[in-house]
PDB file of C-alpha atoms and ligand atoms in Angstrom:
ATOM      1  CA  MET A 461       1.950  19.722 -37.677  1.00  0.00           C
ATOM      2  CA  GLN A 462       2.894  16.085 -37.963  1.00  0.00           C
ATOM      3  CA  GLU A 463       5.369  16.207 -34.874  1.00  0.00           C
ATOM      4  CA  LEU A 464       2.659  17.611 -32.711  1.00  0.00           C
ATOM      5  CA  PHE A 465       1.060  14.250 -32.459  1.00  0.00           C
ATOM      6  CA  PHE A 466       4.312  12.482 -31.537  1.00  0.00           C
ATOM      7  CA  PRO A 467       5.503  14.560 -28.527  1.00  0.00           C
ATOM      8  CA  VAL A 468       7.708  13.920 -25.503  1.00  0.00           C
ATOM      9  CA  ILE A 469       6.098  15.636 -22.489  1.00  0.00           C
ATOM     10  CA  GLU A 470       8.182  15.637 -19.387  1.00  0.00           C
ATOM     11  CA  THR A 471       7.061  16.171 -15.729  1.00  0.00           C
ATOM     12  CA  GLU A 472       8.799  15.935 -12.496  1.00  0.00           C
ATOM     13  CA  ARG A 473       8.403  12.147 -12.023  1.00  0.00           C
ATOM     14  CA  LEU A 474       7.076  10.963 -15.495  1.00  0.00           C
ATOM     15  CA  THR A 475       7.737  11.006 -19.409  1.00  0.00           C
ATOM     16  CA  LEU A 476       4.894  10.555 -21.713  1.00  0.00           C
ATOM     17  CA  LYS A 477       5.970   9.611 -25.172  1.00  0.00           C
ATOM     18  CA  PRO A 478       4.806   7.275 -28.064  1.00  0.00           C
ATOM     19  CA  LEU A 479       4.761   3.621 -27.364  1.00  0.00           C
ATOM     20  CA  MET A 480       7.228   1.413 -29.147  1.00  0.00           C
ATOM     21  CA  PRO A 481       6.803  -2.316 -30.078  1.00  0.00           C
ATOM     22  CA  GLU A 482       9.564  -3.254 -27.378  1.00  0.00           C
ATOM     23  CA  ASP A 483       6.852  -1.879 -24.870  1.00  0.00           C
ATOM     24  CA  SER A 484       4.476  -4.693 -25.868  1.00  0.00           C
ATOM     25  CA  GLY A 485       5.417  -7.047 -22.855  1.00  0.00           C
ATOM     26  CA  SER A 486       4.971  -4.419 -20.203  1.00  0.00           C
ATOM     27  CA  LEU A 487       1.945  -3.125 -21.841  1.00  0.00           C
ATOM     28  CA  LEU A 488       0.451  -6.636 -21.848  1.00  0.00           C
ATOM     29  CA  GLU A 489       1.218  -6.967 -18.195  1.00  0.00           C
ATOM     30  CA  VAL A 490      -0.871  -3.738 -17.505  1.00  0.00           C
ATOM     31  CA  PHE A 491      -3.834  -4.418 -19.719  1.00  0.00           C
ATOM     32  CA  SER A 492      -4.207  -8.169 -19.161  1.00  0.00           C
ATOM     33  CA  ASP A 493      -5.056  -7.444 -15.482  1.00  0.00           C
ATOM     34  CA  PRO A 494      -8.806  -7.704 -14.931  1.00  0.00           C
ATOM     35  CA  ALA A 495      -8.522  -5.093 -12.142  1.00  0.00           C
ATOM     36  CA  VAL A 496      -7.247  -2.490 -14.662  1.00  0.00           C
ATOM     37  CA  MET A 497      -9.658  -3.450 -17.210  1.00  0.00           C
ATOM     38  CA  ARG A 498     -12.689  -3.683 -14.844  1.00  0.00           C
ATOM     39  CA  TYR A 499     -14.522  -0.724 -16.270  1.00  0.00           C
ATOM     40  CA  TRP A 500     -13.180  -0.822 -19.719  1.00  0.00           C
ATOM     41  CA  ASN A 501     -15.523  -1.543 -22.686  1.00  0.00           C
ATOM     42  CA  THR A 502     -13.284  -4.324 -23.958  1.00  0.00           C
ATOM     43  CA  ALA A 503     -11.966  -7.576 -22.422  1.00  0.00           C
ATOM     44  CA  PRO A 504      -8.546  -7.740 -20.736  1.00  0.00           C
ATOM     45  CA  TRP A 505      -5.828  -8.534 -23.276  1.00  0.00           C
ATOM     46  CA  SER A 506      -4.562 -12.027 -23.406  1.00  0.00           C
ATOM     47  CA  THR A 507      -1.641 -12.133 -25.952  1.00  0.00           C
ATOM     48  CA  ILE A 508       1.398 -10.099 -26.969  1.00  0.00           C
ATOM     49  CA  GLN A 509      -0.357  -9.617 -30.330  1.00  0.00           C
ATOM     50  CA  ASP A 510      -3.008  -7.657 -28.573  1.00  0.00           C
ATOM     51  CA  ALA A 511      -0.320  -5.206 -27.324  1.00  0.00           C
ATOM     52  CA  LEU A 512       1.486  -5.062 -30.592  1.00  0.00           C
ATOM     53  CA  THR A 513      -1.804  -4.310 -32.502  1.00  0.00           C
ATOM     54  CA  PHE A 514      -2.480  -1.618 -29.936  1.00  0.00           C
ATOM     55  CA  ILE A 515       0.882  -0.013 -30.591  1.00  0.00           C
ATOM     56  CA  SER A 516       0.691  -0.138 -34.239  1.00  0.00           C
ATOM     57  CA  GLU A 517      -2.873   1.236 -34.160  1.00  0.00           C
ATOM     58  CA  SER A 518      -1.912   4.055 -31.876  1.00  0.00           C
ATOM     59  CA  ASN A 519       0.898   4.892 -34.126  1.00  0.00           C
ATOM     60  CA  ALA A 520      -1.366   4.867 -37.221  1.00  0.00           C
ATOM     61  CA  SER A 521      -3.961   7.230 -35.366  1.00  0.00           C
ATOM     62  CA  MET A 522      -1.165   9.609 -34.618  1.00  0.00           C
ATOM     63  CA  GLN A 523       0.198   9.625 -38.151  1.00  0.00           C
ATOM     64  CA  GLY A 524      -3.331  10.316 -39.163  1.00  0.00           C
ATOM     65  CA  GLN A 525      -3.514  13.192 -36.610  1.00  0.00           C
ATOM     66  CA  GLU A 526      -6.509  11.566 -35.036  1.00  0.00           C
ATOM     67  CA  ALA A 527      -5.337  10.808 -31.417  1.00  0.00           C
ATOM     68  CA  LEU A 528      -2.375  11.000 -29.086  1.00  0.00           C
ATOM     69  CA  VAL A 529      -1.552   7.764 -27.467  1.00  0.00           C
ATOM     70  CA  LEU A 530       1.353   8.141 -24.996  1.00  0.00           C
ATOM     71  CA  GLY A 531       3.115   5.559 -22.848  1.00  0.00           C
ATOM     72  CA  VAL A 532       3.643   6.873 -19.185  1.00  0.00           C
ATOM     73  CA  TYR A 533       7.053   6.030 -17.984  1.00  0.00           C
ATOM     74  CA  LEU A 534       8.720   6.702 -14.667  1.00  0.00           C
ATOM     75  CA  ASN A 535      11.819   8.893 -14.854  1.00  0.00           C
ATOM     76  CA  ALA A 536      13.436   7.322 -12.021  1.00  0.00           C
ATOM     77  CA  THR A 537      13.477   3.730 -13.615  1.00  0.00           C
ATOM     78  CA  GLY A 538      12.342   4.056 -17.057  1.00  0.00           C
ATOM     79  CA  GLU A 539       9.495   1.437 -16.425  1.00  0.00           C
ATOM     80  CA  LEU A 540       6.203   1.701 -18.291  1.00  0.00           C
ATOM     81  CA  ALA A 541       3.336   2.395 -15.771  1.00  0.00           C
ATOM     82  CA  GLY A 542       0.567   2.652 -18.365  1.00  0.00           C
ATOM     83  CA  LYS A 543      -0.896   4.957 -20.941  1.00  0.00           C
ATOM     84  CA  CYS A 544      -2.647   8.178 -21.369  1.00  0.00           C
ATOM     85  CA  MET A 545      -4.614   9.401 -24.528  1.00  0.00           C
ATOM     86  CA  LEU A 546      -6.458  12.147 -26.219  1.00  0.00           C
ATOM     87  CA  PHE A 547      -8.592  10.633 -28.796  1.00  0.00           C
ATOM     88  CA  SER A 548     -12.040  11.300 -30.608  1.00  0.00           C
ATOM     89  CA  TYR A 549     -10.208  14.546 -31.829  1.00  0.00           C
ATOM     90  CA  GLU A 550     -12.492  16.825 -33.572  1.00  0.00           C
ATOM     91  CA  GLN A 551     -10.403  19.610 -35.159  1.00  0.00           C
ATOM     92  CA  GLU A 552     -13.243  21.929 -36.010  1.00  0.00           C
ATOM     93  CA  SER A 553     -14.791  21.751 -32.760  1.00  0.00           C
ATOM     94  CA  ARG A 554     -11.402  21.850 -31.013  1.00  0.00           C
ATOM     95  CA  ARG A 555     -12.434  18.997 -28.731  1.00  0.00           C
ATOM     96  CA  ALA A 556     -11.051  15.675 -27.748  1.00  0.00           C
ATOM     97  CA  GLU A 557     -11.763  12.887 -25.207  1.00  0.00           C
ATOM     98  CA  ILE A 558      -9.149  12.027 -22.606  1.00  0.00           C
ATOM     99  CA  GLY A 559      -8.379   8.520 -21.182  1.00  0.00           C
ATOM    100  CA  PHE A 560      -5.853   6.952 -18.611  1.00  0.00           C
ATOM    101  CA  GLY A 561      -4.827   3.284 -17.615  1.00  0.00           C
ATOM    102  CA  LEU A 562      -2.102   2.498 -15.283  1.00  0.00           C
ATOM    103  CA  GLY A 563      -0.941  -0.880 -13.784  1.00  0.00           C
ATOM    104  CA  CYS A 564      -2.324  -1.375 -10.281  1.00  0.00           C
ATOM    105  CA  ASP A 565       1.137  -1.111  -8.742  1.00  0.00           C
ATOM    106  CA  TYR A 566       1.133   2.413  -9.743  1.00  0.00           C
ATOM    107  CA  TRP A 567      -2.286   3.590  -8.484  1.00  0.00           C
ATOM    108  CA  GLY A 568      -2.753   6.151  -5.779  1.00  0.00           C
ATOM    109  CA  LYS A 569       0.634   7.886  -6.252  1.00  0.00           C
ATOM    110  CA  GLY A 570      -0.617  10.959  -8.063  1.00  0.00           C
ATOM    111  CA  TYR A 571       0.665   9.879 -11.326  1.00  0.00           C
ATOM    112  CA  VAL A 572      -2.574  10.306 -13.245  1.00  0.00           C
ATOM    113  CA  ASN A 573      -2.899  13.739 -11.693  1.00  0.00           C
ATOM    114  CA  GLU A 574       0.613  14.683 -12.859  1.00  0.00           C
ATOM    115  CA  ALA A 575       0.398  12.991 -16.384  1.00  0.00           C
ATOM    116  CA  GLY A 576      -3.224  14.128 -16.874  1.00  0.00           C
ATOM    117  CA  GLU A 577      -2.435  17.899 -16.128  1.00  0.00           C
ATOM    118  CA  ALA A 578       0.505  17.747 -18.511  1.00  0.00           C
ATOM    119  CA  LEU A 579      -1.479  16.099 -21.241  1.00  0.00           C
ATOM    120  CA  ILE A 580      -4.343  18.613 -20.735  1.00  0.00           C
ATOM    121  CA  GLN A 581      -2.016  21.520 -20.995  1.00  0.00           C
ATOM    122  CA  TYR A 582      -0.511  20.040 -24.116  1.00  0.00           C
ATOM    123  CA  GLY A 583      -3.996  19.660 -25.541  1.00  0.00           C
ATOM    124  CA  PHE A 584      -4.887  23.295 -24.740  1.00  0.00           C
ATOM    125  CA  ASP A 585      -1.596  24.990 -25.686  1.00  0.00           C
ATOM    126  CA  SER A 586      -0.303  22.853 -28.545  1.00  0.00           C
ATOM    127  CA  LEU A 587      -3.331  21.224 -30.116  1.00  0.00           C
ATOM    128  CA  GLY A 588      -5.392  24.458 -29.468  1.00  0.00           C
ATOM    129  CA  LEU A 589      -8.256  22.323 -27.868  1.00  0.00           C
ATOM    130  CA  ARG A 590     -11.110  24.314 -26.355  1.00  0.00           C
ATOM    131  CA  ARG A 591     -12.760  21.461 -24.501  1.00  0.00           C
ATOM    132  CA  ILE A 592     -11.514  17.991 -23.207  1.00  0.00           C
ATOM    133  CA  GLU A 593     -14.103  15.452 -22.322  1.00  0.00           C
ATOM    134  CA  ALA A 594     -14.064  12.133 -20.386  1.00  0.00           C
ATOM    135  CA  GLU A 595     -16.696   9.278 -20.483  1.00  0.00           C
ATOM    136  CA  ILE A 596     -16.393   6.954 -17.570  1.00  0.00           C
ATOM    137  CA  ASP A 597     -18.426   4.137 -15.938  1.00  0.00           C
ATOM    138  CA  PRO A 598     -20.332   6.001 -13.004  1.00  0.00           C
ATOM    139  CA  ASP A 599     -19.305   3.100 -10.646  1.00  0.00           C
ATOM    140  CA  ASN A 600     -15.511   3.937 -11.422  1.00  0.00           C
ATOM    141  CA  TYR A 601     -14.941   5.856  -8.239  1.00  0.00           C
ATOM    142  CA  ALA A 602     -11.114   6.110  -8.655  1.00  0.00           C
ATOM    143  CA  SER A 603     -11.592   7.644 -12.134  1.00  0.00           C
ATOM    144  CA  ALA A 604     -14.251   9.960 -11.015  1.00  0.00           C
ATOM    145  CA  LYS A 605     -12.024  11.245  -8.043  1.00  0.00           C
ATOM    146  CA  ALA A 606      -9.020  11.556 -10.587  1.00  0.00           C
ATOM    147  CA  LEU A 607     -11.026  13.664 -13.023  1.00  0.00           C
ATOM    148  CA  GLU A 608     -12.383  15.902 -10.209  1.00  0.00           C
ATOM    149  CA  LYS A 609      -8.915  16.400  -9.098  1.00  0.00           C
ATOM    150  CA  LEU A 610      -8.037  17.306 -12.603  1.00  0.00           C
ATOM    151  CA  GLY A 611     -10.609  20.104 -12.697  1.00  0.00           C
ATOM    152  CA  PHE A 612     -13.249  18.310 -14.693  1.00  0.00           C
ATOM    153  CA  THR A 613     -16.942  19.060 -14.155  1.00  0.00           C
ATOM    154  CA  LEU A 614     -19.544  16.247 -14.092  1.00  0.00           C
ATOM    155  CA  GLU A 615     -21.865  17.362 -16.937  1.00  0.00           C
ATOM    156  CA  GLY A 616     -24.342  14.480 -17.105  1.00  0.00           C
ATOM    157  CA  LEU A 617     -25.396  10.761 -17.179  1.00  0.00           C
ATOM    158  CA  LEU A 618     -25.841   8.963 -20.514  1.00  0.00           C
ATOM    159  CA  ARG A 619     -28.367   6.106 -19.544  1.00  0.00           C
ATOM    160  CA  GLN A 620     -27.729   2.510 -20.749  1.00  0.00           C
ATOM    161  CA  ARG A 621     -25.052   3.743 -23.176  1.00  0.00           C
ATOM    162  CA  TRP A 622     -22.948   0.555 -23.321  1.00  0.00           C
ATOM    163  CA  GLU A 623     -23.833  -3.149 -23.588  1.00  0.00           C
ATOM    164  CA  VAL A 624     -20.805  -5.433 -23.309  1.00  0.00           C
ATOM    165  CA  ASN A 625     -21.312  -9.115 -23.101  1.00  0.00           C
ATOM    166  CA  GLY A 626     -24.876  -8.696 -22.199  1.00  0.00           C
ATOM    167  CA  VAL A 627     -24.101  -6.169 -19.383  1.00  0.00           C
ATOM    168  CA  ILE A 628     -25.778  -2.679 -19.757  1.00  0.00           C
ATOM    169  CA  SER A 629     -24.038   0.212 -18.140  1.00  0.00           C
ATOM    170  CA  ASP A 630     -24.484   4.096 -18.079  1.00  0.00           C
ATOM    171  CA  SER A 631     -21.745   6.637 -18.788  1.00  0.00           C
ATOM    172  CA  ALA A 632     -20.986   9.726 -16.789  1.00  0.00           C
ATOM    173  CA  MET A 633     -19.695  12.610 -18.948  1.00  0.00           C
ATOM    174  CA  TYR A 634     -17.109  15.088 -17.637  1.00  0.00           C
ATOM    175  CA  GLY A 635     -15.776  18.012 -19.363  1.00  0.00           C
ATOM    176  CA  ARG A 636     -13.031  20.662 -18.758  1.00  0.00           C
ATOM    177  CA  LEU A 637     -12.769  23.816 -20.906  1.00  0.00           C
ATOM    178  CA  VAL A 638      -9.608  25.945 -21.565  1.00  0.00           C
ATOM    179  CA  THR A 639     -11.446  28.845 -19.921  1.00  0.00           C
ATOM    180  CA  ASP A 640     -12.069  26.611 -16.651  1.00  0.00           C
ATOM    181  CA  ASN A 641      -9.710  27.666 -13.797  1.00  0.00           C
ATOM    182  CA  PRO A 642      -9.387  24.567 -11.777  1.00  0.00           C
ATOM    183  CA  GLY A 643      -6.609  26.280  -9.720  1.00  0.00           C
ATOM    184  CA  ILE A 644      -9.205  28.427  -8.060  1.00  0.00           C
ATOM    185  CA  LYS A 645     -11.409  26.782  -5.495  1.00  0.00           C
ATOM    186  CA  CYS A 646     -13.841  28.348  -3.106  1.00  0.00           C
ATOM    187  CA  GLY A 647     -13.666  27.507   0.708  1.00  0.00           C
TER     188      GLY A 647
HETATM  189  C1  COA B 801      -8.473   5.636 -12.130  1.00  0.00           C
HETATM  190  C2  COA B 801      -6.887   5.805 -12.352  1.00  0.00           C
HETATM  191  C3  COA B 801      -6.614   6.193 -13.854  1.00  0.00           C
HETATM  192  C4  COA B 801      -6.527   6.827 -11.251  1.00  0.00           C
HETATM  193  O1  COA B 801      -5.171   7.078 -11.355  1.00  0.00           O
HETATM  194  P1  COA B 801      -4.307   7.318  -9.990  1.00  0.00           P
HETATM  195  O2  COA B 801      -2.852   7.699 -10.678  1.00  0.00           O
HETATM  196  O3  COA B 801      -4.370   6.129  -9.161  1.00  0.00           O
HETATM  197  O4  COA B 801      -4.826   8.810  -9.444  1.00  0.00           O
HETATM  198  P2  COA B 801      -4.131   9.681  -8.531  1.00  0.00           P
HETATM  199  O5  COA B 801      -3.020   9.168  -7.746  1.00  0.00           O
HETATM  200  O6  COA B 801      -3.621  10.844  -9.536  1.00  0.00           O
HETATM  201  O7  COA B 801      -5.290  10.287  -7.698  1.00  0.00           O
HETATM  202  C5  COA B 801      -6.068  11.502  -8.167  1.00  0.00           C
HETATM  203  C6  COA B 801      -7.090  11.746  -7.065  1.00  0.00           C
HETATM  204  O8  COA B 801      -8.132  10.665  -7.077  1.00  0.00           O
HETATM  205  C7  COA B 801      -8.082   9.990  -5.934  1.00  0.00           C
HETATM  206  N1  COA B 801      -8.193   8.613  -6.078  1.00  0.00           N
HETATM  207  C8  COA B 801      -7.549   7.733  -6.838  1.00  0.00           C
HETATM  208  N2  COA B 801      -7.926   6.483  -6.833  1.00  0.00           N
HETATM  209  C9  COA B 801      -8.768   6.532  -5.825  1.00  0.00           C
HETATM  210  C10 COA B 801      -9.636   5.418  -5.164  1.00  0.00           C
HETATM  211  N3  COA B 801      -9.443   4.029  -5.609  1.00  0.00           N
HETATM  212  N4  COA B 801     -10.299   5.656  -4.198  1.00  0.00           N
HETATM  213  C11 COA B 801     -10.551   6.851  -3.833  1.00  0.00           C
HETATM  214  N5  COA B 801      -9.839   7.963  -4.372  1.00  0.00           N
HETATM  215  C12 COA B 801      -8.992   7.647  -5.414  1.00  0.00           C
HETATM  216  C13 COA B 801      -6.707  10.213  -5.267  1.00  0.00           C
HETATM  217  O9  COA B 801      -6.927  10.169  -3.798  1.00  0.00           O
HETATM  218  C14 COA B 801      -6.513  11.791  -5.712  1.00  0.00           C
HETATM  219  O10 COA B 801      -7.202  12.742  -4.994  1.00  0.00           O
HETATM  220  P3  COA B 801      -6.540  13.353  -3.684  1.00  0.00           P
HETATM  221  O11 COA B 801      -5.184  14.034  -4.036  1.00  0.00           O
HETATM  222  O12 COA B 801      -7.541  14.411  -3.428  1.00  0.00           O
HETATM  223  O13 COA B 801      -6.398  12.363  -2.462  1.00  0.00           O
HETATM  224  C15 COA B 801      -6.123   4.559 -12.171  1.00  0.00           C
HETATM  225  O14 COA B 801      -6.737   3.967 -10.888  1.00  0.00           O
HETATM  226  C16 COA B 801      -6.345   3.424 -13.191  1.00  0.00           C
HETATM  227  O15 COA B 801      -5.567   3.441 -13.988  1.00  0.00           O
HETATM  228  N6  COA B 801      -7.262   2.530 -13.083  1.00  0.00           N
HETATM  229  C17 COA B 801      -7.697   1.488 -14.043  1.00  0.00           C
HETATM  230  C18 COA B 801      -7.971   2.041 -15.323  1.00  0.00           C
HETATM  231  C19 COA B 801      -9.190   2.858 -15.461  1.00  0.00           C
HETATM  232  O16 COA B 801     -10.265   2.569 -14.826  1.00  0.00           O
HETATM  233  N7  COA B 801      -9.194   3.964 -16.098  1.00  0.00           N
HETATM  234  C20 COA B 801     -10.260   4.963 -16.158  1.00  0.00           C
HETATM  235  C21 COA B 801     -11.181   4.562 -17.300  1.00  0.00           C
HETATM  236  S1  COA B 801     -11.297   5.874 -18.389  1.00  0.00           S
END
């Protein structure tokens, strides 16, 4: 069971695998960028310690079988483009939440579509999930588009769910079930 939470998932252009301390510099570069963190509920990272803490907490949550936090690496160059995760794992309900974050140099290239579909299939097939959900800022248009492309359905709006530094924001909730068939579209 333990190794289920430390997978290496390969796609045509990407490899998803657990982050290592030596990734801390590249990870800091991505998550210290205010453009990447614009819709996040935490401030941009500022020191290498932020990245090291994230990596060690991620590993602890995977050891504890609570989450999957994987770096997204380009097969062509080995560079770290960002991370993707399944978290808030509820084993009995067979549900988890999905999240993504890529550095802005890597946006708009279909990487989240490719990484996301592989992670979703891993969640359904290997972790036995029945439902994967995503919570985003309704203003995060890129994320909404990426989720729709991944076959998620907008299920509702949770009003005034967050208050960060005095700024109140809503959450849009998306879901995809193992029984949904995003490959089949009408029209
Ligand atoms: C949101 C994010 C994850 C999207 O990843 P991405 O790799 O750029 O998305 P993809 O290239 O796979 O695109 C998937 C679909 O969304 C669309 N899309 C992505 N970004 C878009 C944008 N800024 N405007 C319009 N459409 C966009 C793409 O066009 C594509 O649809 P299409 O194939 O029909 O054209 C990425 O921009 C990101 O990491 N942003 C910063 C962090 C963040 O906000 N994460 C989400 C919070 S949970």
